[in-house]
mmCIF file of C-alpha atoms in Angstrom:
data_model
loop_
_atom_site.group_PDB
_atom_site.id
_atom_site.type_symbol
_atom_site.label_atom_id
_atom_site.label_comp_id
_atom_site.label_asym_id
_atom_site.label_seq_id
_atom_site.Cartn_x
_atom_site.Cartn_y
_atom_site.Cartn_z
ATOM 1 C CA MET A 1 -119.936 162.939 -104.070
ATOM 2 C CA ARG A 2 -117.314 163.355 -101.642
ATOM 3 C CA TYR A 3 -116.209 160.433 -99.134
ATOM 4 C CA LEU A 4 -114.863 160.231 -95.731
ATOM 5 C CA ILE A 5 -112.485 157.382 -95.364
ATOM 6 C CA LEU A 6 -112.083 156.022 -91.919
ATOM 7 C CA SER A 7 -110.100 153.148 -90.843
ATOM 8 C CA ASP A 8 -108.721 151.336 -87.691
ATOM 9 C CA ILE A 9 -111.095 153.099 -85.235
ATOM 10 C CA HIS A 10 -110.510 150.761 -82.697
ATOM 11 C CA GLY A 11 -112.830 151.510 -80.022
ATOM 12 C CA ASN A 12 -111.687 155.115 -79.600
ATOM 13 C CA TRP A 13 -114.720 157.327 -79.140
ATOM 14 C CA GLU A 14 -112.816 160.463 -78.415
ATOM 15 C CA ALA A 15 -110.657 160.011 -81.556
ATOM 16 C CA LEU A 16 -113.529 159.482 -83.778
ATOM 17 C CA GLN A 17 -115.501 162.486 -82.632
ATOM 18 C CA ALA A 18 -112.452 164.634 -83.232
ATOM 19 C CA VAL A 19 -112.270 163.413 -86.839
ATOM 20 C CA LEU A 20 -116.151 164.101 -87.607
ATOM 21 C CA ALA A 21 -115.579 167.795 -85.893
ATOM 22 C CA HIS A 22 -112.566 168.288 -88.053
ATOM 23 C CA ALA A 23 -113.888 167.121 -91.331
ATOM 24 C CA GLN A 24 -117.063 169.205 -90.452
ATOM 25 C CA SER A 25 -119.382 169.161 -93.563
ATOM 26 C CA GLY A 26 -116.627 168.071 -96.118
ATOM 27 C CA TYR A 27 -118.454 164.990 -97.109
ATOM 28 C CA GLU A 28 -121.618 163.601 -98.131
ATOM 29 C CA ARG A 29 -121.040 159.735 -97.685
ATOM 30 C CA ILE A 30 -118.565 157.704 -95.043
ATOM 31 C CA VAL A 31 -116.974 154.353 -95.608
ATOM 32 C CA CYS A 32 -114.454 152.288 -93.286
ATOM 33 C CA CYS A 33 -111.972 150.039 -94.222
ATOM 34 C CA GLY A 34 -112.441 147.969 -91.123
ATOM 35 C CA ASP A 35 -111.283 147.497 -87.296
ATOM 36 C CA LEU A 36 -113.873 149.256 -85.711
ATOM 37 C CA VAL A 37 -113.035 147.760 -82.267
ATOM 38 C CA GLY A 38 -110.142 146.049 -80.385
ATOM 39 C CA TYR A 39 -107.797 148.067 -78.303
ATOM 40 C CA GLY A 40 -109.816 151.028 -77.199
ATOM 41 C CA ALA A 41 -112.573 151.015 -74.295
ATOM 42 C CA ASP A 42 -115.738 152.422 -76.255
ATOM 43 C CA PRO A 43 -116.440 149.326 -78.791
ATOM 44 C CA ASP A 44 -120.069 149.522 -78.159
ATOM 45 C CA ALA A 45 -120.298 153.419 -78.812
ATOM 46 C CA VAL A 46 -118.107 153.216 -81.821
ATOM 47 C CA THR A 47 -120.058 150.353 -83.450
ATOM 48 C CA GLU A 48 -123.488 151.531 -82.842
ATOM 49 C CA TRP A 49 -122.372 154.931 -84.681
ATOM 50 C CA VAL A 50 -120.765 153.000 -87.285
ATOM 51 C CA ARG A 51 -124.109 151.050 -87.969
ATOM 52 C CA GLN A 52 -126.209 154.227 -88.107
ATOM 53 C CA ASN A 53 -123.913 156.335 -90.074
ATOM 54 C CA VAL A 54 -121.388 154.402 -92.510
ATOM 55 C CA ALA A 55 -122.677 153.761 -95.953
ATOM 56 C CA SER A 56 -119.949 150.791 -96.424
ATOM 57 C CA VAL A 57 -117.620 148.829 -94.101
ATOM 58 C CA VAL A 58 -115.484 145.847 -94.526
ATOM 59 C CA ARG A 59 -114.109 143.968 -91.737
ATOM 60 C CA GLY A 60 -110.739 144.042 -90.328
ATOM 61 C CA ASN A 61 -108.612 141.496 -88.230
ATOM 62 C CA HIS A 62 -109.798 142.638 -84.750
ATOM 63 C CA ASP A 63 -113.450 142.970 -85.808
ATOM 64 C CA LYS A 64 -113.068 139.084 -86.922
ATOM 65 C CA ALA A 65 -111.354 138.420 -83.586
ATOM 66 C CA CYS A 66 -113.804 140.139 -81.538
ATOM 67 C CA ALA A 67 -116.900 138.536 -83.142
ATOM 68 C CA GLY A 68 -115.241 134.758 -82.839
ATOM 69 C CA LEU A 69 -113.885 134.414 -86.205
ATOM 70 C CA GLU A 70 -110.545 134.606 -85.654
ATOM 71 C CA ASP A 71 -107.994 132.393 -84.111
ATOM 72 C CA LEU A 72 -106.807 134.361 -81.098
ATOM 73 C CA GLU A 73 -103.618 132.488 -80.754
ATOM 74 C CA TRP A 74 -102.440 134.422 -83.542
ATOM 75 C CA PHE A 75 -102.393 137.857 -81.664
ATOM 76 C CA ASN A 76 -99.989 138.832 -79.170
ATOM 77 C CA PRO A 77 -100.883 139.065 -75.726
ATOM 78 C CA VAL A 78 -102.033 142.526 -75.489
ATOM 79 C CA ALA A 79 -104.253 142.302 -78.487
ATOM 80 C CA ARG A 80 -105.533 138.754 -77.233
ATOM 81 C CA THR A 81 -106.261 140.637 -73.894
ATOM 82 C CA SER A 82 -108.145 143.354 -75.653
ATOM 83 C CA ALA A 83 -110.126 141.104 -77.839
ATOM 84 C CA LEU A 84 -111.217 138.989 -74.946
ATOM 85 C CA TRP A 85 -112.217 142.023 -73.073
ATOM 86 C CA THR A 86 -114.016 143.324 -76.055
ATOM 87 C CA MET A 87 -115.798 140.367 -76.531
ATOM 88 C CA SER A 88 -117.159 140.245 -72.778
ATOM 89 C CA VAL A 89 -118.241 143.664 -72.909
ATOM 90 C CA MET A 90 -120.175 144.275 -76.096
ATOM 91 C CA LYS A 91 -123.911 144.071 -76.858
ATOM 92 C CA SER A 92 -124.737 140.801 -78.646
ATOM 93 C CA GLN A 93 -126.274 142.900 -81.689
ATOM 94 C CA ASN A 94 -123.158 144.551 -82.024
ATOM 95 C CA LEU A 95 -121.237 141.596 -81.884
ATOM 96 C CA ASP A 96 -123.357 140.085 -84.681
ATOM 97 C CA TYR A 97 -122.993 143.361 -86.642
ATOM 98 C CA LEU A 98 -119.192 142.826 -86.603
ATOM 99 C CA ARG A 99 -119.698 139.056 -87.652
ATOM 100 C CA ASP A 100 -121.376 139.941 -90.545
ATOM 101 C CA LEU A 101 -119.222 142.129 -92.193
ATOM 102 C CA PRO A 102 -118.145 141.505 -95.552
ATOM 103 C CA LYS A 103 -114.496 140.654 -96.451
ATOM 104 C CA GLY A 104 -112.794 143.598 -98.509
ATOM 105 C CA PRO A 105 -112.288 144.468 -101.158
ATOM 106 C CA GLU A 106 -115.743 146.296 -101.832
ATOM 107 C CA THR A 107 -116.300 148.545 -104.737
ATOM 108 C CA ILE A 108 -118.015 151.577 -104.451
ATOM 109 C CA ASN A 109 -118.562 154.373 -107.183
ATOM 110 C CA GLY A 110 -115.335 153.403 -108.940
ATOM 111 C CA PHE A 111 -113.124 153.013 -105.824
ATOM 112 C CA GLN A 112 -112.413 150.286 -103.802
ATOM 113 C CA ILE A 113 -111.872 149.839 -99.865
ATOM 114 C CA LEU A 114 -110.172 146.672 -98.306
ATOM 115 C CA HIS A 115 -108.514 146.177 -94.669
ATOM 116 C CA GLY A 116 -104.995 144.610 -95.838
ATOM 117 C CA SER A 117 -104.263 143.586 -99.384
ATOM 118 C CA PRO A 118 -106.536 142.812 -102.393
ATOM 119 C CA VAL A 119 -104.962 139.216 -101.796
ATOM 120 C CA ASP A 120 -105.182 138.828 -98.106
ATOM 121 C CA GLU A 121 -107.257 140.961 -96.118
ATOM 122 C CA ASP A 122 -104.743 140.436 -92.987
ATOM 123 C CA GLU A 123 -101.768 141.237 -95.052
ATOM 124 C CA TYR A 124 -99.664 144.227 -93.822
ATOM 125 C CA ILE A 125 -98.807 146.565 -96.698
ATOM 126 C CA VAL A 126 -95.962 149.017 -95.590
ATOM 127 C CA THR A 127 -93.396 149.120 -98.216
ATOM 128 C CA GLU A 128 -93.176 150.001 -102.050
ATOM 129 C CA ARG A 129 -92.078 146.151 -102.608
ATOM 130 C CA ASP A 130 -95.077 145.174 -100.842
ATOM 131 C CA VAL A 131 -97.228 147.467 -102.996
ATOM 132 C CA ALA A 132 -95.347 146.383 -106.168
ATOM 133 C CA GLN A 133 -96.277 142.657 -105.460
ATOM 134 C CA VAL A 134 -100.127 143.260 -104.896
ATOM 135 C CA ALA A 135 -100.781 146.028 -107.449
ATOM 136 C CA PRO A 136 -101.786 143.484 -110.122
ATOM 137 C CA TYR A 137 -104.560 142.318 -108.290
ATOM 138 C CA LEU A 138 -106.242 145.718 -107.508
ATOM 139 C CA ASP A 139 -109.320 145.952 -109.690
ATOM 140 C CA SER A 140 -109.694 149.885 -109.311
ATOM 141 C CA SER A 141 -107.719 152.705 -110.162
ATOM 142 C CA VAL A 142 -108.019 153.959 -106.579
ATOM 143 C CA SER A 143 -108.047 151.955 -103.673
ATOM 144 C CA PHE A 144 -108.277 152.858 -99.774
ATOM 145 C CA PHE A 145 -106.601 150.485 -97.055
ATOM 146 C CA GLY A 146 -105.762 150.347 -93.454
ATOM 147 C CA HIS A 147 -104.456 147.710 -91.220
ATOM 148 C CA THR A 148 -100.959 149.232 -90.800
ATOM 149 C CA HIS A 149 -102.025 152.266 -88.988
ATOM 150 C CA LEU A 150 -99.652 154.194 -91.078
ATOM 151 C CA GLN A 151 -101.118 157.020 -93.069
ATOM 152 C CA GLY A 152 -100.094 157.696 -96.485
ATOM 153 C CA GLY A 153 -99.918 156.282 -99.776
ATOM 154 C CA PHE A 154 -98.459 155.125 -103.174
ATOM 155 C CA LEU A 155 -98.795 155.897 -106.976
ATOM 156 C CA CYS A 156 -98.349 152.565 -109.072
ATOM 157 C CA HIS A 157 -96.927 153.338 -112.546
ATOM 158 C CA ARG A 158 -95.107 151.634 -115.124
ATOM 159 C CA ARG A 159 -91.661 152.578 -113.842
ATOM 160 C CA GLY A 160 -92.332 151.532 -110.396
ATOM 161 C CA VAL A 161 -94.302 152.475 -106.896
ATOM 162 C CA LYS A 162 -93.915 156.082 -105.763
ATOM 163 C CA ARG A 163 -94.750 156.680 -101.991
ATOM 164 C CA LEU A 164 -97.122 159.518 -101.064
ATOM 165 C CA HIS A 165 -96.263 160.956 -97.942
ATOM 166 C CA ALA A 166 -98.446 162.084 -95.038
ATOM 167 C CA PRO A 167 -98.967 165.551 -93.824
ATOM 168 C CA GLU A 168 -95.931 166.770 -91.672
ATOM 169 C CA ASP A 169 -96.418 169.825 -89.268
ATOM 170 C CA SER A 170 -99.918 170.288 -90.650
ATOM 171 C CA ASP A 171 -103.656 169.436 -90.408
ATOM 172 C CA ALA A 172 -103.516 168.018 -94.024
ATOM 173 C CA VAL A 173 -102.039 167.617 -97.418
ATOM 174 C CA THR A 174 -103.802 167.397 -100.869
ATOM 175 C CA PHE A 175 -103.068 165.023 -103.905
ATOM 176 C CA GLU A 176 -104.286 165.332 -107.396
ATOM 177 C CA LEU A 177 -104.633 161.736 -108.816
ATOM 178 C CA GLU A 178 -103.440 161.620 -112.444
ATOM 179 C CA LYS A 179 -105.323 159.836 -114.671
ATOM 180 C CA ASP A 180 -104.694 156.340 -116.096
ATOM 181 C CA GLN A 181 -102.555 155.842 -113.042
ATOM 182 C CA THR A 182 -103.205 153.328 -110.145
ATOM 183 C CA TYR A 183 -103.241 154.677 -106.276
ATOM 184 C CA PHE A 184 -103.211 152.625 -103.197
ATOM 185 C CA ILE A 185 -103.975 154.875 -100.135
ATOM 186 C CA ASN A 186 -104.099 154.496 -96.237
ATOM 187 C CA ALA A 187 -106.084 157.006 -94.561
ATOM 188 C CA GLY A 188 -104.345 156.003 -91.568
ATOM 189 C CA SER A 189 -105.815 155.080 -88.083
ATOM 190 C CA VAL A 190 -108.591 157.106 -86.346
ATOM 191 C CA GLY A 191 -107.986 155.695 -83.118
ATOM 192 C CA GLN A 192 -104.575 154.021 -82.632
ATOM 193 C CA PRO A 193 -101.923 155.963 -85.212
ATOM 194 C CA ARG A 194 -98.617 154.135 -85.071
ATOM 195 C CA ASP A 195 -96.807 156.649 -87.455
ATOM 196 C CA GLY A 196 -95.221 158.953 -84.760
ATOM 197 C CA ASP A 197 -98.290 161.567 -84.993
ATOM 198 C CA ALA A 198 -100.577 160.973 -82.214
ATOM 199 C CA ARG A 199 -103.391 162.756 -83.733
ATOM 200 C CA ALA A 200 -106.368 160.827 -85.295
ATOM 201 C CA ALA A 201 -105.827 160.118 -89.120
ATOM 202 C CA TYR A 202 -108.539 160.254 -91.786
ATOM 203 C CA ALA A 203 -108.785 161.052 -95.601
ATOM 204 C CA VAL A 204 -111.561 162.820 -97.940
ATOM 205 C CA TYR A 205 -111.869 161.386 -101.468
ATOM 206 C CA GLU A 206 -113.340 163.723 -104.108
ATOM 207 C CA PRO A 207 -113.865 161.301 -107.245
ATOM 208 C CA ALA A 208 -115.284 163.838 -109.627
ATOM 209 C CA ALA A 209 -112.123 166.014 -109.066
ATOM 210 C CA ARG A 210 -109.692 163.291 -108.392
ATOM 211 C CA LEU A 211 -108.631 164.693 -105.054
ATOM 212 C CA VAL A 212 -107.446 162.756 -101.842
ATOM 213 C CA THR A 213 -106.738 164.818 -98.658
ATOM 214 C CA LEU A 214 -105.124 163.033 -95.773
ATOM 215 C CA SER A 215 -105.767 165.044 -92.515
ATOM 216 C CA ARG A 216 -105.024 164.762 -88.753
ATOM 217 C CA ALA A 217 -107.053 165.704 -85.935
ATOM 218 C CA GLY A 218 -105.940 166.460 -82.331
ATOM 219 C CA TYR A 219 -108.233 164.794 -79.913
ATOM 220 C CA ASP A 220 -108.583 164.315 -76.123
ATOM 221 C CA ILE A 221 -106.100 161.671 -75.700
ATOM 222 C CA PRO A 222 -106.028 161.862 -71.608
ATOM 223 C CA SER A 223 -109.939 160.884 -72.033
ATOM 224 C CA ALA A 224 -109.443 158.004 -73.882
ATOM 225 C CA GLN A 225 -106.456 156.950 -71.799
ATOM 226 C CA LYS A 226 -108.383 157.147 -68.456
ATOM 227 C CA LYS A 227 -111.191 155.045 -70.076
ATOM 228 C CA ILE A 228 -108.809 152.171 -70.977
ATOM 229 C CA LEU A 229 -107.308 152.126 -67.818
ATOM 230 C CA ALA A 230 -110.258 152.448 -65.780
ATOM 231 C CA ALA A 231 -111.587 148.925 -68.058
ATOM 232 C CA GLY A 232 -108.524 147.081 -66.720
ATOM 233 C CA LEU A 233 -106.859 147.102 -70.165
ATOM 234 C CA PRO A 234 -102.982 146.543 -70.675
ATOM 235 C CA GLU A 235 -101.453 149.973 -69.562
ATOM 236 C CA ILE A 236 -99.656 149.902 -72.808
ATOM 237 C CA LEU A 237 -102.876 150.676 -74.744
ATOM 238 C CA ALA A 238 -103.068 154.078 -72.960
ATOM 239 C CA ALA A 239 -99.473 154.813 -73.252
ATOM 240 C CA ARG A 240 -99.274 154.355 -77.064
ATOM 241 C CA LEU A 241 -101.909 156.617 -77.880
ATOM 242 C CA GLU A 242 -100.112 159.603 -76.567
ATOM 243 C CA ALA A 243 -96.775 158.316 -78.497
ATOM 244 C CA GLY A 244 -98.422 157.388 -81.606
ATOM 245 C CA VAL A 245 -96.642 154.292 -82.040
#
């Protein structure tokens, strides 16, 4: 079984379609580490696609916010404006779906998916030190997370934590996972990358072969930007797509 790992789609239909085209038939099942909506202009289209096609999903902080489960006072002004807009335009059945999404971690065929960290779904895990602090709470040797919008990963072993770098100047990089080691991997953001690479990010995991491939796919950024501006959302949400930050 090969799994397509998605995270942080953020209502970006163009990026999602590009990922699916790029991944082609290289997987049998899809899972998602949260944040289907927020920022982007197609929250209903993305949510309906996820409902129909994704086997397992855990909620993200923007999913909670747009479903009315999160205090928006904790959001910055741009994120708050986006969440309020998303709440106002989404179909009620899709908001209900977001509201019912489970809190991670969720175990699937020997690995886990989560949004932030195993101890706090809203925690940002960025550095090796962050990983070292939460590694004892990981219940699986392989876990996929999101939230930071930074594609990459970490190998946790007795001597410390080693960073696994995302692809540079290429479409993909594949890691062969060592046995008896713990991996904490961020598939990156489909719809809102913030690692300086504007291309949509995703991963494919093959448990039997112990292979993880981190991939990037170019997409129609101008179309996604036009939709954001036409919706009256903050201009920075359109500008940052091109910059990948």
